Tab-separated table of C-alpha atoms and ligand atoms in Angstrom:
chain	number	residue	atom	x	y	z
P	1	MET	CA	0.000	0.000	0.000
P	2	ASN	CA	1.227	3.471	-0.920
P	3	ARG	CA	2.278	5.660	2.021
P	4	LEU	CA	-0.360	8.257	1.032
P	5	ASP	CA	-3.293	5.982	0.115
P	6	PHE	CA	-5.025	6.861	3.368
P	7	LEU	CA	-5.614	10.401	2.091
P	8	LYS	CA	-8.028	9.189	-0.580
P	9	GLU	CA	-10.371	7.751	2.039
P	10	GLN	CA	-10.117	10.738	4.347
P	11	CYS	CA	-10.288	13.563	1.830
P	12	THR	CA	-13.351	12.980	-0.308
P	13	ASP	CA	-13.376	16.673	-1.189
P	14	LYS	CA	-12.495	16.771	-4.919
P	15	LYS	CA	-11.261	20.369	-4.756
P	16	HIS	CA	-8.704	19.715	-2.035
P	17	TYR	CA	-7.614	16.118	-2.660
P	18	PRO	CA	-5.103	16.545	-5.539
P	19	LEU	CA	-3.379	19.483	-3.854
P	20	LEU	CA	-3.382	17.788	-0.455
P	21	LEU	CA	-1.731	14.803	-2.102
P	22	ALA	CA	0.800	17.128	-3.773
P	23	ALA	CA	1.591	18.822	-0.435
P	24	CYS	CA	2.033	15.512	1.396
P	25	ARG	CA	4.107	13.970	-1.395
P	26	ALA	CA	6.410	17.000	-1.404
P	27	ALA	CA	6.658	17.006	2.423
P	28	LEU	CA	7.708	13.340	2.423
P	29	THR	CA	10.187	13.980	-0.414
P	30	GLY	CA	11.880	16.774	1.535
P	31	GLY	CA	11.707	14.806	4.775
P	32	PHE	CA	13.422	11.740	3.306
P	33	ILE	CA	16.321	13.963	2.203
P	34	LEU	CA	16.591	15.425	5.704
P	35	ARG	CA	16.548	11.940	7.240
P	36	ASP	CA	19.333	10.792	4.919
P	37	LEU	CA	21.533	13.776	5.770
P	38	TYR	CA	20.802	13.807	9.533
P	39	GLY	CA	23.778	12.940	11.717
P	40	LYS	CA	26.315	13.309	8.900
P	41	PRO	CA	28.809	16.187	8.675
P	42	HIS	CA	27.147	19.375	7.405
P	43	THR	CA	28.138	22.273	5.193
P	44	ILE	CA	27.005	25.310	7.148
P	45	THR	CA	26.646	28.916	6.049
P	46	MET	CA	25.374	31.743	8.252
P	47	LYS	CA	22.358	33.991	7.535
P	48	GLY	CA	23.010	35.923	10.756
P	49	GLU	CA	25.081	35.594	13.928
P	50	ILE	CA	23.157	32.468	15.090
P	51	ASN	CA	20.974	31.710	12.050
P	52	LEU	CA	22.303	28.705	10.120
P	53	VAL	CA	21.655	27.227	6.704
P	54	THR	CA	22.846	23.707	5.938
P	55	GLU	CA	23.174	21.786	2.705
P	56	ALA	CA	20.036	19.934	3.825
P	57	ASP	CA	17.842	23.092	3.871
P	58	VAL	CA	18.820	23.725	0.262
P	59	ALA	CA	18.563	20.113	-0.945
P	60	SER	CA	15.163	19.678	0.702
P	61	GLU	CA	13.859	22.940	-0.773
P	62	THR	CA	15.028	22.025	-4.292
P	63	ALA	CA	13.323	18.627	-4.124
P	64	ILE	CA	10.096	20.006	-2.607
P	65	VAL	CA	9.776	22.724	-5.232
P	66	ALA	CA	10.413	20.193	-8.038
P	67	SER	CA	7.793	17.853	-6.598
P	68	LEU	CA	5.177	20.618	-6.299
P	69	GLN	CA	5.933	21.902	-9.780
P	70	GLU	CA	5.426	18.429	-11.165
P	71	ASP	CA	2.085	17.933	-9.385
P	72	ALA	CA	0.743	21.495	-9.552
P	73	PRO	CA	2.739	23.402	-12.199
P	74	ASP	CA	0.514	26.500	-12.221
P	75	ILE	CA	0.947	27.425	-8.532
P	76	ASP	CA	3.756	29.776	-7.459
P	77	VAL	CA	6.020	28.980	-4.516
P	78	MET	CA	7.443	30.973	-1.647
P	79	ALA	CA	10.198	28.877	-0.090
P	80	GLU	CA	12.405	30.080	2.758
P	81	GLU	CA	15.834	29.706	1.185
P	82	SER	CA	14.866	31.468	-2.049
P	83	ALA	CA	12.167	33.895	-0.872
P	84	GLY	CA	14.206	37.041	-0.253
P	85	GLU	CA	13.101	39.775	2.165
P	86	ASP	CA	10.087	41.312	0.477
P	87	LEU	CA	7.223	39.085	1.667
P	88	LYS	CA	3.737	40.105	0.558
P	89	VAL	CA	0.388	38.523	1.402
P	90	PRO	CA	-0.324	36.520	-1.735
P	91	ALA	CA	-3.271	37.102	-4.047
P	92	GLY	CA	-4.435	33.795	-5.484
P	93	LYS	CA	-2.741	30.488	-4.705
P	94	LEU	CA	0.757	30.126	-3.309
P	95	TRP	CA	2.740	27.252	-1.795
P	96	VAL	CA	4.508	28.476	1.360
P	97	ILE	CA	7.409	26.181	2.217
P	98	ASP	CA	9.841	25.683	5.068
P	99	PRO	CA	12.160	22.944	3.749
P	100	LEU	CA	13.706	22.396	7.195
P	101	ASP	CA	12.049	23.930	10.225
P	102	GLY	CA	14.438	23.456	13.117
P	103	THR	CA	17.752	23.931	11.317
P	104	THR	CA	19.639	24.579	14.553
P	105	ASN	CA	18.326	21.295	15.970
P	106	PHE	CA	19.208	19.464	12.755
P	107	ALA	CA	22.749	20.852	12.682
P	108	HIS	CA	23.343	19.860	16.314
P	109	GLY	CA	21.847	16.381	15.977
P	110	PHE	CA	18.855	17.281	18.187
P	111	PRO	CA	16.076	15.155	16.694
P	112	ILE	CA	13.186	17.640	16.415
P	113	PHE	CA	12.682	19.198	12.983
P	114	ALA	CA	10.201	19.104	10.126
P	115	VAL	CA	9.233	20.059	6.626
P	116	SER	CA	6.288	22.475	6.513
P	117	ILE	CA	4.187	23.090	3.403
P	118	ALA	CA	1.036	25.198	3.163
P	119	LEU	CA	-1.184	26.111	0.285
P	120	MET	CA	-2.406	29.666	0.826
P	121	GLU	CA	-5.306	31.096	-1.160
P	122	ASN	CA	-5.778	34.871	-0.911
P	123	GLY	CA	-4.024	34.957	2.467
P	124	GLN	CA	-5.815	31.955	3.992
P	125	THR	CA	-4.206	28.535	4.379
P	126	THR	CA	-6.437	25.899	2.812
P	127	ILE	CA	-4.073	22.897	2.961
P	128	GLY	CA	-1.236	22.126	5.368
P	129	ALA	CA	1.348	19.359	5.711
P	130	VAL	CA	4.049	19.059	8.371
P	131	TYR	CA	6.340	16.025	8.214
P	132	CYS	CA	8.724	15.055	11.019
P	133	PRO	CA	11.098	12.616	9.305
P	134	LEU	CA	12.819	11.042	12.302
P	135	GLN	CA	9.505	10.245	13.967
P	136	ASP	CA	7.923	9.425	10.572
P	137	GLU	CA	4.937	11.570	11.552
P	138	LEU	CA	2.943	13.191	8.782
P	139	PHE	CA	0.492	15.830	10.002
P	140	CYS	CA	-1.954	17.154	7.419
P	141	CYS	CA	-5.131	19.176	7.187
P	142	TRP	CA	-7.413	20.856	4.726
P	143	GLN	CA	-10.059	23.499	5.194
P	144	GLY	CA	-13.199	21.907	6.591
P	145	GLY	CA	-11.609	18.446	6.719
P	146	GLY	CA	-10.026	18.309	10.174
P	147	SER	CA	-6.409	17.597	11.085
P	148	TRP	CA	-4.758	14.207	10.818
P	149	LEU	CA	-1.617	12.459	12.023
P	150	ASN	CA	-0.571	9.410	9.980
P	151	GLY	CA	-4.192	8.783	9.053
P	152	GLU	CA	-5.765	9.338	12.492
P	153	LYS	CA	-7.872	12.387	13.257
P	154	ILE	CA	-6.334	14.653	15.913
P	155	GLN	CA	-7.758	17.181	18.368
P	156	VAL	CA	-6.384	19.885	20.633
P	157	THR	CA	-6.530	19.270	24.396
P	158	LYS	CA	-9.407	20.209	26.662
P	159	THR	CA	-7.107	21.532	29.401
P	160	ASP	CA	-8.781	24.600	30.870
P	161	PHE	CA	-6.498	25.658	33.707
P	162	LEU	CA	-3.150	27.297	33.008
P	163	VAL	CA	-1.619	25.421	35.923
P	164	GLN	CA	-2.272	22.159	34.036
P	165	ALA	CA	-0.966	23.440	30.712
P	166	LEU	CA	2.246	22.500	28.902
P	167	VAL	CA	3.084	25.499	26.741
P	168	ALA	CA	5.788	25.923	24.102
P	169	THR	CA	7.588	28.978	22.863
P	170	GLY	CA	10.598	29.914	20.757
P	171	PHE	CA	13.204	32.643	20.652
P	172	PRO	CA	13.976	34.979	17.758
P	173	TYR	CA	17.302	34.917	15.909
P	174	ASP	CA	17.780	38.621	16.767
P	175	ILE	CA	17.533	37.772	20.463
P	176	HIS	CA	19.790	40.681	21.490
P	177	ALA	CA	17.214	43.158	20.197
P	178	LYS	CA	14.248	41.240	21.664
P	179	LEU	CA	15.623	39.965	24.969
P	180	ASP	CA	13.532	42.214	27.229
P	181	ALA	CA	10.298	41.306	25.464
P	182	VAL	CA	11.126	37.572	25.521
P	183	ILE	CA	11.971	37.667	29.233
P	184	SER	CA	8.925	39.687	30.196
P	185	GLN	CA	6.624	37.245	28.382
P	186	MET	CA	8.392	34.361	30.081
P	187	ARG	CA	7.966	36.095	33.438
P	188	ALA	CA	4.227	36.401	32.801
P	189	ILE	CA	3.647	32.845	31.546
P	190	LEU	CA	6.134	30.551	33.317
P	191	PRO	CA	4.813	30.907	36.894
P	192	LYS	CA	1.224	30.319	35.721
P	193	VAL	CA	1.643	27.120	33.695
P	194	ARG	CA	2.806	23.571	34.419
P	195	ASP	CA	5.921	24.015	32.296
P	196	ILE	CA	7.351	25.566	29.148
P	197	ARG	CA	9.108	23.816	26.260
P	198	ARG	CA	11.434	25.327	23.639
P	199	ALA	CA	11.781	22.421	21.246
P	200	GLY	CA	13.216	24.500	18.374
P	201	ALA	CA	10.815	24.092	15.464
P	202	ALA	CA	7.711	26.268	15.265
P	203	ALA	CA	5.926	24.032	12.751
P	204	VAL	CA	6.388	21.080	15.123
P	205	ASP	CA	5.175	23.164	18.086
P	206	LEU	CA	1.978	23.946	16.185
P	207	ALA	CA	1.524	20.328	15.058
P	208	TYR	CA	1.954	19.264	18.694
P	209	VAL	CA	-0.716	21.740	19.824
P	210	ALA	CA	-2.992	20.278	17.129
P	211	CYS	CA	-2.511	16.705	18.369
P	212	GLY	CA	-2.661	17.539	22.087
P	213	ARG	CA	0.981	17.001	23.082
P	214	LEU	CA	1.101	20.693	23.928
P	215	ASP	CA	-1.725	22.865	25.242
P	216	GLY	CA	-0.465	26.112	23.746
P	217	PHE	CA	2.329	27.837	21.833
P	218	TYR	CA	3.400	31.443	21.477
P	219	GLU	CA	6.324	33.057	19.692
P	220	MET	CA	7.319	36.430	18.279
P	221	ASP	CA	9.171	37.166	15.049
P	222	LEU	CA	8.198	34.184	12.941
P	223	LYS	CA	8.003	34.032	9.166
P	224	PRO	CA	5.105	32.842	6.976
P	225	TRP	CA	6.759	29.469	6.233
P	226	ASP	CA	7.142	28.725	9.971
P	227	THR	CA	3.417	28.896	10.707
P	228	ALA	CA	1.317	28.820	7.509
P	229	ALA	CA	0.675	25.044	7.691
P	230	GLY	CA	0.583	24.787	11.505
P	231	TRP	CA	-2.002	27.567	11.718
P	232	LEU	CA	-4.564	25.452	9.852
P	233	LEU	CA	-3.489	22.270	11.682
P	234	VAL	CA	-4.407	23.900	15.009
P	235	GLU	CA	-7.659	25.443	13.791
P	236	GLU	CA	-8.852	22.257	12.085
P	237	ALA	CA	-8.040	20.358	15.291
P	238	GLY	CA	-10.423	22.674	17.176
P	239	GLY	CA	-7.919	25.231	18.506
P	240	ARG	CA	-7.595	29.004	18.203
P	241	VAL	CA	-4.777	30.930	16.536
P	242	THR	CA	-4.398	34.716	16.850
P	243	ASP	CA	-1.784	37.356	17.494
P	244	PHE	CA	-0.780	38.014	21.128
P	245	ALA	CA	-3.722	40.402	21.589
P	246	GLY	CA	-6.259	37.816	20.438
P	247	LYS	CA	-6.757	39.456	17.044
P	248	LYS	CA	-7.110	37.768	13.642
P	249	TYR	CA	-3.982	35.851	12.652
P	250	SER	CA	-1.965	35.943	9.447
P	251	PRO	CA	1.342	34.109	8.872
P	252	PHE	CA	2.539	37.422	7.410
P	253	TYR	CA	2.241	38.923	10.900
P	254	PRO	CA	5.251	37.929	13.050
P	255	GLU	CA	3.618	36.910	16.339
P	256	ILE	CA	1.444	33.901	17.011
P	257	LEU	CA	-0.547	32.505	19.914
P	258	ALA	CA	-2.123	29.078	19.452
P	259	ALA	CA	-4.028	27.118	22.079
P	260	ASN	CA	-7.245	25.287	22.780
P	261	SER	CA	-10.178	27.662	23.054
P	262	ALA	CA	-10.403	27.469	26.865
P	263	LEU	CA	-6.768	28.402	27.453
P	264	HIS	CA	-6.474	30.890	24.611
P	265	PRO	CA	-8.090	33.882	26.402
P	266	LEU	CA	-6.110	33.109	29.565
P	267	LEU	CA	-2.849	33.216	27.598
P	268	VAL	CA	-3.896	36.459	25.856
P	269	LYS	CA	-4.355	37.953	29.330
P	270	GLN	CA	-0.872	36.864	30.424
P	271	LEU	CA	0.773	38.158	27.243
P	272	ALA	CA	-1.005	41.548	27.419
U	301	IPD	C1	13.046	28.499	13.312
U	301	IPD	C2	12.358	27.525	14.211
U	301	IPD	C3	12.468	27.962	15.659
U	301	IPD	C4	11.949	29.357	15.852
U	301	IPD	C5	12.639	30.302	14.913
U	301	IPD	C6	12.427	29.842	13.477
U	301	IPD	P1	14.232	27.592	11.093
U	301	IPD	O1	12.949	28.115	11.963
U	301	IPD	O2	10.998	27.394	13.871
U	301	IPD	O3	11.749	27.132	16.534
U	301	IPD	O4	12.156	29.741	17.186
U	301	IPD	O5	12.136	31.577	15.110
U	301	IPD	O6	12.997	30.758	12.584
U	301	IPD	O7	15.155	28.749	10.968
U	301	IPD	O8	14.826	26.463	11.819
U	301	IPD	O9	13.569	27.207	9.809
U	302	CA	CA1	11.353	27.785	10.214
U	303	CA	CA1	13.861	26.640	7.737
């Protein structure tokens, strides 16, 4: 049986199915490359003082883009390693790709990283796929179709007290400029919750909120490819995604707060 046959049974929606299949096929293609290169010596270049790019980011991106262009040749791509600085909310359809989310983890042999692929249509994600190659976990979702992990439907938690919540966050690459803000958020959240995780891959954090391994996630200074797929994963799993103030979310806005709907307002209050 083909690795992706399960999608045909789950996604009976004719509009979404071919593109969902394309997204998942491309996510697996990139992920297999990452798995092959994991643990071997890397060629590293620097995008900033602590912001790495490895040969795997580039190889994964090249293979993902080729796969998407084969399956859906008329849809443009925005992929991290070739996107440049000028990021605009897309009109029409656009694939938004992080070929390796968690590059620092990958380069250090810390086994949490993923490929993230979203199809955005006029600023809204309609299809999302996040693949964690070492765990062989494929998360996917489509608008109106729920969120799935390796063929099983997933849901956010029902935790409704902060003191019972496991919350994740992440730190920006320009930490020197943002240190006060990061610390003051941490000061507000950490004493209220059960614990905080910084696993190092925003797409994985969001996928883990979607499947209930985490109760919430917040981070500043993210890029569209970090969150475009995870945004829909959380919402289709019954969660809420906004900015820190609880306002409408867009992956083109740098801050994100994702949680189940009971905890979400409590976290907005702490982040205020
Ligand atoms: C990073 C990861 C990390 C987050 C950073 C992101 P990258 O993505 O998602 O968890 O804290 O802000 O840039 O650079 O590994 O693709
Ligand atoms: Ca990323
Ligand atoms: Ca990346």
